[in-house]
Phi, psi and omega in degrees: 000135174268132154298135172286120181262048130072001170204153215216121172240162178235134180253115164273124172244111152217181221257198181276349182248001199088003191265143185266130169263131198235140207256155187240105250248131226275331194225191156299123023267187195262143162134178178289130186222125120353123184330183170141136216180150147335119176271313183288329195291352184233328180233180192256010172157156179359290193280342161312322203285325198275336185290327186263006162265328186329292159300333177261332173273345195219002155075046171231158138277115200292141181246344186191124180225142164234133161301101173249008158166149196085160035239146166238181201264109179236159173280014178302170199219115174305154155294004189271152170305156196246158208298131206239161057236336197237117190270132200126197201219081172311126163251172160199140204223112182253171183217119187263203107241132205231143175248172182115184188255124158289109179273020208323135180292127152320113215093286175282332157229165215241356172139214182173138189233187169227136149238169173271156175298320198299320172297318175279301215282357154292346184288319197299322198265345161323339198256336186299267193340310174309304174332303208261026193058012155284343161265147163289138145350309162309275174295032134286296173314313191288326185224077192265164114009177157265124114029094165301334175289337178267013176274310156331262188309337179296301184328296193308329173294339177053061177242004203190095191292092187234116190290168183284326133311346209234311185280002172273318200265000165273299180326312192286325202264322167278012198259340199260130197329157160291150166317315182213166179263129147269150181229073184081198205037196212267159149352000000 
């Protein structure tokens, strides 16, 4: 059985106008994300991962990445059985320039767009609202949200305005397990 290997990089993409692109994501967990993929399990550090999700997921190419946080540690929890000893995610959160055509992987996304910050921050509070239950699971499912770990990481990234509660309550939703572990092969 595979295993999660416990670390995660995230790529911030935006545009000549300030809009962020964002992948609507294929699998669990459900939501809108920033590119972003598993660093150990395929590659050799932070900036490999990042230059080859990048590319694998939304067919652009990075021309430039700055570093803007990690690594940290967050529990959030992937579909992979998660990651032992410490269950969770080492991150790193670059910020890219990226050239090329936008291309969303098939499968790995569901598309992919550009938004204004004024848009993650509504996607962000949908998923809070999902967090305190005013959204249903369903309609969530249907319509989701921001990625909940990423509502932790935009903040932190200080790409993003989040009371301390609404990051708690982001927090209950990325801490908590899948419907199923996938355990290798393919999707």
């Amino acid at each position: 059985m595979k295993r999660c290997c416990g670390s995660s990089i995230g790529v911030i993409i935006r545009d000549e106008h300030g809009r962020y692109l964002m992948i609507e994501r294929g699998w669990w967990p459900v939501g809108h994300a920033p590119v972003a993929g598993h660093v150990y399990d395929q590659h050799a550090d932070p900036v490999a991962a990042a230059l080859a999700e990048v590319e694998e997921e939304v067919g652009l190419t990075v021309v430039d990445l700055k570093p803007v946080l990690g690594p940290v540690h967050l529990p959030n929890l992937c579909a992979s059985l998660p990651a032992e000893p410490t269950p969770g995610h080492t991150w790193w959160v670059v910020e890219a320039t990226v050239t090329g055509t936008l291309r969303p992987a098939e499968g790995e996304t569901k598309g992919a767009r550009w938004y204004t910050p004024g848009q993650v921050q509504a996607l962000a509070q949908r998923t809070i609202d999902h967090a305190r239950g005013v959204v249903g699971t369903e309609e969530f499912t249907a319509h989701p949200g921001l990625e909940a770990v990423w509502i932790d990481l935009l903040h932190r990234a200080s790409h993003l305005e989040v009371a301390e509660e609404d990051l708690l309550a982001a927090r209950e939703l990325y801490t908590a397990p899948p419907p199923e572990h996938w355990l290798g092969g393919r999707r």
